[in-house]
Amino acid sequence: HEDSFVEKIVSHLREKTSNTQDMRKLIHSAKVGAALVLISFLYLLDPLYNQVGDNAMWAVMTVVVMFDFYAGATLGKGLNRGIGTILGGGLGCLVAYLAQQVGGIGNSVIITSSVFIFGAGATYTRTVPRIKKRYDYGAMIFILTFNLVVVSGMRAEKVLEIARERLSTVGMGLAVCVFVSLMVFPIWASDELHDSTSSNFINLANSLQGCMEDYFRLVSEKETEPSATSFTSCKSVLNSKAKDELLANFAKWEPWHGKYGLYHPWEQYLKIGELLRELAASLISLKHSHVSHEAINQRAMRISGVFSSVEPQRAWGQHKEDEEM
Amino acid sequence: HEDSFVEKIVSHLREKTSNTQDMRKLIHSAKVGAALVLISFLYLLDPLYNQVGDNAMWAVMTVVVMFDFYAGATLGKGLNRGIGTILGGGLGCLVAYLAQQVGGIGNSVIITSSVFIFGAGATYTRTVPRIKKRYDYGAMIFILTFNLVVVSGMRAEKVLEIARERLSTVGMGLAVCVFVSLMVFPIWASDELHDSTSSNFINLANSLQGCMEDYFRLVSEKETEPSATSFTSCKSVLNSKAKDELLANFAKWEPWHGKYGLYHPWEQYLKIGELLRELAASLISLKHSHVSHEAINQRAMRISGVFSSVEPQRAWGQHKEDEEM
C-alpha cells in the first residue's frame, strides 16, 4: 500500500520535472528543506548548541521568514532584516538605558510612551508608497526588535548581552539563507523579468499577425471558420504591471550575475512594459472593432434580405388594398 | 527649538487630516501604537508577567506581524496564524515524541528527515497559486512552529508545556489585534473595494463623455485649444487588477458589517472589474484613433498647402528652363 503511494508521488514528480516552471518550484522547495536542516544543526550538534543555546530559535525563524523564491527577494529581505534589527535594537537599548536612569514610575512612563511613539511612527512610514515598496519588511522588523528590547529591558538585567546573542544567531540564519539561495541553483528575478518581457513581445507580435490574417481572409472563409486568433495572451500582458514591478524590485537587489551587470537599467523594463500594455489594449480593441464591423456587415446583409422578402409582401398588401377600393 | 519642531509636526498632521486617505493612515498608525502598548502591559504589570514570563515575547511578535491596514487582512492573518500554529505544533509534538521513543542515532535521523520533508512539502504547497492566495501565511507559520517544536523538543524536557504557553501568548496577541482592529475605527477592505469600483465607473463615464465632446467640437475650436480630456484615470483603471484581487481576498475574511452581509458576492466585483478594464482599454484606443485621425487630417492639409506653394515654384522653374532653351 505504502509502495504504491510512494510510486504515485515519484511519477507525479517525474511528470512535473518535464515542466521548467514546476521544476523550479521543486528546486526551491528542496532548497528550503536543506536550509532548515542546516540551521537545525544548531540544535542537533552539542558544540554548537553549547555556544548559542535557546537563541538558536532566532536562526530558525530567520530562515523560515526570509527564504524567498527569487534570490533577489531573499537578499532584499535579508538586508532589511539586518538593518531593521540593528536600528531597532540600538534605539531600544538607548531608550531602555534612559528609562533605567530615570527609575520609578518614570521608567514605565518612558517605556510606554516610546512604545507608542516609535510603533505609530514606524507604522506610518510603512504606509508611504515609496518606503512600502522597498523597506516595508525592514520597518516591521524595526518595530518588532525595538519593542522586544525595550520591554524586556525592564525585566532582564543584561540587555546588551541578549541583543548581542540574538544578533549573532540572526546573522547565522542570514548566512545560511544567502548561501543556499545564491549558491545552489539560484532562481534569479532578473532572468524572469527579462524572459517575461521578451515573451510579451512575441505574444503581441503573434496576436498582431493573427489580427491581420483575419482581416485579409476571404469573406467566404470567414463564414466557414471563425477567427482563430486567441487574445488571452494580450489580456495577460494587460495585467502584467504588478508582477513586473515586483520582479524589477527584486532584480535591483540581485548582485552581478550572468549577462546582467551591477547597474542594469531595470527601470527601462518597466517603461517597455508600460508601452507593451498600451499596445495590448490597442490590439484588443482592434479585434473588437473588427468583430463588430463584421457583425454590422452581417446585420446589414440580413436586414437587406428581410427588406427584399418584405417588398413582395407590401406589393401584395397594396394589391389587396387596390381590390378593397 | 523643540517647540517649533513640535509645531511643524502638528501643522503637518492638521494638513494631513483634511485628506481622508491620509486620515485613515494616521488612524491605522495610532491603532498599531495602542495595540503595542496594550500588549506591553504583559511585561509592565507584575501579576501578568508572573503568569506568562518571557513567553510574552510571542504576544508582542504576534501583534507586530499580524496587525494590517484592513480589518479583513488582520482577521485572515490571525486565522492563518492560529491554524498554522496548532497544526505545526501538533505535528511537531508527534514527531518529537516518536523520535524520543526511538532514541540514539535514530532520534537525530528522524528529526533531520522530518525537518526536510515537512519543510520542503509545505514550501511546495506555498507555490501553488490557489493556496498561496489565501493560506500562504498559514503555511509559513506551520513550517516555523513545526521546526521550533521538533528541534527544541530534542533539548527541552517539557515540549507540551512550552507549546501550551506559547499558544496561550499567541492567543493573547491575536485577541488584542482583533479587538483593536475591529472595534476602534475599523478600516474595511470591503468598503474600499466597493468605493473603488464605483469610482472606476464614474471615471470611465467622464472619460467617455470627454471623448465624445472632443469629437463633436468644431474644428476651429480644436485648433485653438487641445483636447482637455485626461486619460490618467483610464490608465489607473487598467492597472487595477492586482489591487482589486487583494481587496476582494481581504473582504472575504471580514464579518457581517454595515451594508455587507456574510456572503456578499465579492467574486462579482472582480468580474465587473474585468469588464471595466476592457472598457478602459477600448476608451484609450478610441482616444488614440481620434488623435491620429486628426493628425492625418492636419498632415493632409499641410501637404496640400506645401503643394500649392510648390506650384508657382515649379512654374517659375519651367519659366527659367524656357529661357535657357
PDB file of C-alpha atoms in Angstrom, chain B residues 27-141:
ATOM      1  CA  ILE B  27      -5.678  56.257  12.482  1.00  0.00           C
ATOM      2  CA  HIS B  28      -4.059  52.961  11.491  1.00  0.00           C
ATOM      3  CA  SER B  29      -0.699  54.087  12.910  1.00  0.00           C
ATOM      4  CA  ALA B  30      -2.272  55.177  16.189  1.00  0.00           C
ATOM      5  CA  LYS B  31      -4.129  51.854  16.428  1.00  0.00           C
ATOM      6  CA  VAL B  32      -0.891  49.892  15.994  1.00  0.00           C
ATOM      7  CA  GLY B  33       0.738  52.037  18.692  1.00  0.00           C
ATOM      8  CA  ALA B  34      -2.196  51.419  21.036  1.00  0.00           C
ATOM      9  CA  ALA B  35      -2.140  47.659  20.420  1.00  0.00           C
ATOM     10  CA  LEU B  36       1.598  47.580  21.153  1.00  0.00           C
ATOM     11  CA  VAL B  37       1.098  49.493  24.396  1.00  0.00           C
ATOM     12  CA  LEU B  38      -1.721  47.130  25.412  1.00  0.00           C
ATOM     13  CA  ILE B  39       0.398  44.052  24.773  1.00  0.00           C
ATOM     14  CA  SER B  40       3.467  45.507  26.503  1.00  0.00           C
ATOM     15  CA  PHE B  41       1.451  45.544  29.737  1.00  0.00           C
ATOM     16  CA  LEU B  42       2.283  41.830  29.805  1.00  0.00           C
ATOM     17  CA  TYR B  43       5.808  42.942  30.699  1.00  0.00           C
ATOM     18  CA  LEU B  44       4.987  46.087  32.631  1.00  0.00           C
ATOM     19  CA  LEU B  45       2.449  44.720  35.133  1.00  0.00           C
ATOM     20  CA  ASP B  46       3.888  42.277  37.653  1.00  0.00           C
ATOM     21  CA  PRO B  47       0.855  39.968  38.063  1.00  0.00           C
ATOM     22  CA  LEU B  48       0.676  39.449  34.283  1.00  0.00           C
ATOM     23  CA  TYR B  49       4.420  38.936  33.908  1.00  0.00           C
ATOM     24  CA  ASN B  50       4.468  36.357  36.679  1.00  0.00           C
ATOM     25  CA  GLN B  51       1.892  34.403  34.687  1.00  0.00           C
ATOM     26  CA  VAL B  52       3.498  34.365  31.252  1.00  0.00           C
ATOM     27  CA  GLY B  53       7.183  35.193  31.785  1.00  0.00           C
ATOM     28  CA  ASP B  54       9.419  35.541  28.758  1.00  0.00           C
ATOM     29  CA  ASN B  55       6.748  33.988  26.554  1.00  0.00           C
ATOM     30  CA  ALA B  56       5.237  37.496  26.447  1.00  0.00           C
ATOM     31  CA  MET B  57       7.680  37.923  23.552  1.00  0.00           C
ATOM     32  CA  TRP B  58       5.383  35.789  21.386  1.00  0.00           C
ATOM     33  CA  ALA B  59       2.450  38.065  22.069  1.00  0.00           C
ATOM     34  CA  VAL B  60       4.469  41.139  21.000  1.00  0.00           C
ATOM     35  CA  MET B  61       5.617  39.329  17.875  1.00  0.00           C
ATOM     36  CA  THR B  62       2.064  38.304  17.005  1.00  0.00           C
ATOM     37  CA  VAL B  63       0.818  41.888  17.245  1.00  0.00           C
ATOM     38  CA  VAL B  64       3.656  43.338  15.147  1.00  0.00           C
ATOM     39  CA  VAL B  65       3.372  40.740  12.391  1.00  0.00           C
ATOM     40  CA  MET B  66      -0.405  40.447  12.303  1.00  0.00           C
ATOM     41  CA  PHE B  67      -1.740  43.977  12.539  1.00  0.00           C
ATOM     42  CA  ASP B  68      -2.590  45.001   8.989  1.00  0.00           C
ATOM     43  CA  PHE B  69      -4.218  48.081   7.454  1.00  0.00           C
ATOM     44  CA  TYR B  70      -7.537  46.404   6.633  1.00  0.00           C
ATOM     45  CA  ALA B  71      -9.638  44.584   9.227  1.00  0.00           C
ATOM     46  CA  GLY B  72     -10.053  41.655   6.819  1.00  0.00           C
ATOM     47  CA  ALA B  73      -6.306  41.284   6.349  1.00  0.00           C
ATOM     48  CA  THR B  74      -5.767  41.214  10.119  1.00  0.00           C
ATOM     49  CA  LEU B  75      -8.506  38.601  10.569  1.00  0.00           C
ATOM     50  CA  GLY B  76      -7.201  36.477   7.697  1.00  0.00           C
ATOM     51  CA  LYS B  77      -3.650  36.555   9.047  1.00  0.00           C
ATOM     52  CA  GLY B  78      -4.950  35.776  12.534  1.00  0.00           C
ATOM     53  CA  LEU B  79      -6.889  32.709  11.383  1.00  0.00           C
ATOM     54  CA  ASN B  80      -3.913  31.574   9.313  1.00  0.00           C
ATOM     55  CA  ARG B  81      -1.586  32.044  12.250  1.00  0.00           C
ATOM     56  CA  GLY B  82      -3.900  30.181  14.610  1.00  0.00           C
ATOM     57  CA  ILE B  83      -4.413  27.208  12.303  1.00  0.00           C
ATOM     58  CA  GLY B  84      -0.744  27.099  11.278  1.00  0.00           C
ATOM     59  CA  THR B  85       0.432  27.194  14.891  1.00  0.00           C
ATOM     60  CA  ILE B  86      -1.943  24.442  16.003  1.00  0.00           C
ATOM     61  CA  LEU B  87      -1.196  22.138  13.051  1.00  0.00           C
ATOM     62  CA  GLY B  88       2.561  22.718  13.163  1.00  0.00           C
ATOM     63  CA  GLY B  89       2.710  22.412  16.936  1.00  0.00           C
ATOM     64  CA  GLY B  90       0.627  19.227  16.984  1.00  0.00           C
ATOM     65  CA  LEU B  91       2.597  17.535  14.229  1.00  0.00           C
ATOM     66  CA  GLY B  92       5.868  18.715  15.794  1.00  0.00           C
ATOM     67  CA  CYS B  93       4.940  17.214  19.184  1.00  0.00           C
ATOM     68  CA  LEU B  94       4.028  13.934  17.484  1.00  0.00           C
ATOM     69  CA  VAL B  95       7.328  13.694  15.598  1.00  0.00           C
ATOM     70  CA  ALA B  96       9.343  14.737  18.660  1.00  0.00           C
ATOM     71  CA  TYR B  97       7.584  12.031  20.712  1.00  0.00           C
ATOM     72  CA  LEU B  98       8.268   9.402  18.017  1.00  0.00           C
ATOM     73  CA  ALA B  99      11.913  10.412  17.848  1.00  0.00           C
ATOM     74  CA  GLN B 100      12.274  10.196  21.633  1.00  0.00           C
ATOM     75  CA  GLN B 101      10.795   6.675  21.582  1.00  0.00           C
ATOM     76  CA  VAL B 102      13.364   5.557  19.006  1.00  0.00           C
ATOM     77  CA  GLY B 103      16.283   7.269  20.775  1.00  0.00           C
ATOM     78  CA  GLY B 104      20.008   7.188  19.935  1.00  0.00           C
ATOM     79  CA  ILE B 105      21.111   7.959  16.393  1.00  0.00           C
ATOM     80  CA  GLY B 106      17.608   7.216  15.115  1.00  0.00           C
ATOM     81  CA  ASN B 107      16.420  10.267  17.023  1.00  0.00           C
ATOM     82  CA  SER B 108      18.592  12.657  15.000  1.00  0.00           C
ATOM     83  CA  VAL B 109      17.831  10.847  11.750  1.00  0.00           C
ATOM     84  CA  ILE B 110      14.064  11.092  12.271  1.00  0.00           C
ATOM     85  CA  ILE B 111      14.248  14.770  13.256  1.00  0.00           C
ATOM     86  CA  THR B 112      16.506  15.771  10.379  1.00  0.00           C
ATOM     87  CA  SER B 113      14.492  13.916   7.760  1.00  0.00           C
ATOM     88  CA  SER B 114      11.157  15.197   9.104  1.00  0.00           C
ATOM     89  CA  VAL B 115      12.509  18.769   9.062  1.00  0.00           C
ATOM     90  CA  PHE B 116      13.474  18.325   5.427  1.00  0.00           C
ATOM     91  CA  ILE B 117      10.313  16.537   4.299  1.00  0.00           C
ATOM     92  CA  PHE B 118       7.775  18.783   6.032  1.00  0.00           C
ATOM     93  CA  GLY B 119       9.764  21.956   5.242  1.00  0.00           C
ATOM     94  CA  ALA B 120      10.058  21.139   1.553  1.00  0.00           C
ATOM     95  CA  GLY B 121       6.479  19.842   1.313  1.00  0.00           C
ATOM     96  CA  ALA B 122       4.902  22.877   2.958  1.00  0.00           C
ATOM     97  CA  THR B 123       7.083  25.193   0.859  1.00  0.00           C
ATOM     98  CA  TYR B 124       5.888  23.431  -2.277  1.00  0.00           C
ATOM     99  CA  THR B 125       2.233  23.980  -1.323  1.00  0.00           C
ATOM    100  CA  ARG B 126       3.101  27.703  -0.900  1.00  0.00           C
ATOM    101  CA  THR B 127       3.977  27.863  -4.613  1.00  0.00           C
ATOM    102  CA  VAL B 128       0.533  26.567  -5.679  1.00  0.00           C
ATOM    103  CA  PRO B 129      -1.338  29.736  -6.740  1.00  0.00           C
ATOM    104  CA  ARG B 130      -4.663  28.895  -5.087  1.00  0.00           C
ATOM    105  CA  ILE B 131      -3.103  28.085  -1.721  1.00  0.00           C
ATOM    106  CA  LYS B 132      -0.644  30.981  -1.975  1.00  0.00           C
ATOM    107  CA  LYS B 133      -3.528  33.409  -2.407  1.00  0.00           C
ATOM    108  CA  ARG B 134      -5.280  32.650   0.877  1.00  0.00           C
ATOM    109  CA  TYR B 135      -3.121  30.385   3.039  1.00  0.00           C
ATOM    110  CA  ASP B 136       0.466  31.496   2.307  1.00  0.00           C
ATOM    111  CA  TYR B 137       0.925  32.964   5.760  1.00  0.00           C
ATOM    112  CA  GLY B 138      -0.569  29.919   7.471  1.00  0.00           C
ATOM    113  CA  ALA B 139       1.835  27.591   5.639  1.00  0.00           C
ATOM    114  CA  MET B 140       4.791  29.760   6.713  1.00  0.00           C
ATOM    115  CA  ILE B 141       3.678  29.676  10.350  1.00  0.00           C
TER     116      ILE B 141
END
